[in-house]
Structures are given as C-alpha cells and as structure tokens.
PDB file of C-alpha atoms in Angstrom:
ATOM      1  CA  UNK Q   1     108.839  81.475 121.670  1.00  0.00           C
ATOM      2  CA  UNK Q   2     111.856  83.238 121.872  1.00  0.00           C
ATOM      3  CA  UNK Q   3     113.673  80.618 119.684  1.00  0.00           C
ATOM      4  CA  UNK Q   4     110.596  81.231 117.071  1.00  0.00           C
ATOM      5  CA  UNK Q   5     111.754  85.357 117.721  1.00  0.00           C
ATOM      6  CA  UNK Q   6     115.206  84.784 116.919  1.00  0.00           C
ATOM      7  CA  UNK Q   7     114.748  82.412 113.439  1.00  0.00           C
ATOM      8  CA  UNK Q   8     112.351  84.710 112.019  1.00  0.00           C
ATOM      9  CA  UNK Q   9     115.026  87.683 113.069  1.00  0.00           C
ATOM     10  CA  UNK Q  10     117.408  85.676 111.175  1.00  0.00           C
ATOM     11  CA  UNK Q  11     115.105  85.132 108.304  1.00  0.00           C
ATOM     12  CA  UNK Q  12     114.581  88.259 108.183  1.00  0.00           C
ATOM     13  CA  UNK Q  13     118.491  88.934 107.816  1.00  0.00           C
ATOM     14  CA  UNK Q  14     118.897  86.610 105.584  1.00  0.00           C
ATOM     15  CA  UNK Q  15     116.253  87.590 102.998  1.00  0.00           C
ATOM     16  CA  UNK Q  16     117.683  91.148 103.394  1.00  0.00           C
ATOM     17  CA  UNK Q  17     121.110  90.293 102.355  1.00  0.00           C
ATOM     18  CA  UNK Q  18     119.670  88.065  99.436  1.00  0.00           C
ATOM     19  CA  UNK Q  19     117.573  91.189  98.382  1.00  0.00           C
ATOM     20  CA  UNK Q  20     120.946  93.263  97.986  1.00  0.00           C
ATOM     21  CA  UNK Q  21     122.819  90.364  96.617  1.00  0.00           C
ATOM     22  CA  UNK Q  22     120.164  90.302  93.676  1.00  0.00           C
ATOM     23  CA  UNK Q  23     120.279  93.993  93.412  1.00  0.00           C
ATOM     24  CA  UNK Q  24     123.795  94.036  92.868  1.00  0.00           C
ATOM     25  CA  UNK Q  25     123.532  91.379  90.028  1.00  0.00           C
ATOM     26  CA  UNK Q  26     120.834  93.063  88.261  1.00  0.00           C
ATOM     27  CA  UNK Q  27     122.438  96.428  87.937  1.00  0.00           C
TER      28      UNK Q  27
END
C-alpha cells in the first residue's frame, strides 16, 4: 500500500510538471 501511495504521489508530480511544461510551450 504505501508503495501504491508513493507512485501515485509521484504521478501526481509528474503530470503536474508536464501540465506547466505544456503551458509554457503554448504561450
């Protein structure tokens, strides 16, 4: 479980940054 916790934490991160990546391409 708490390896489940920490992946989806990290998904989480990782989605975020890719979000403001693609944000910072389209403007």
């Amino acid at each position: 479980m708490a390896v489940t916790g920490h992946s989806r934490i990290t998904c989480c991160k990782l989605w975020i940054i890719t979000s403001n990546e693609q944000q910072l391409v389209m403007s």
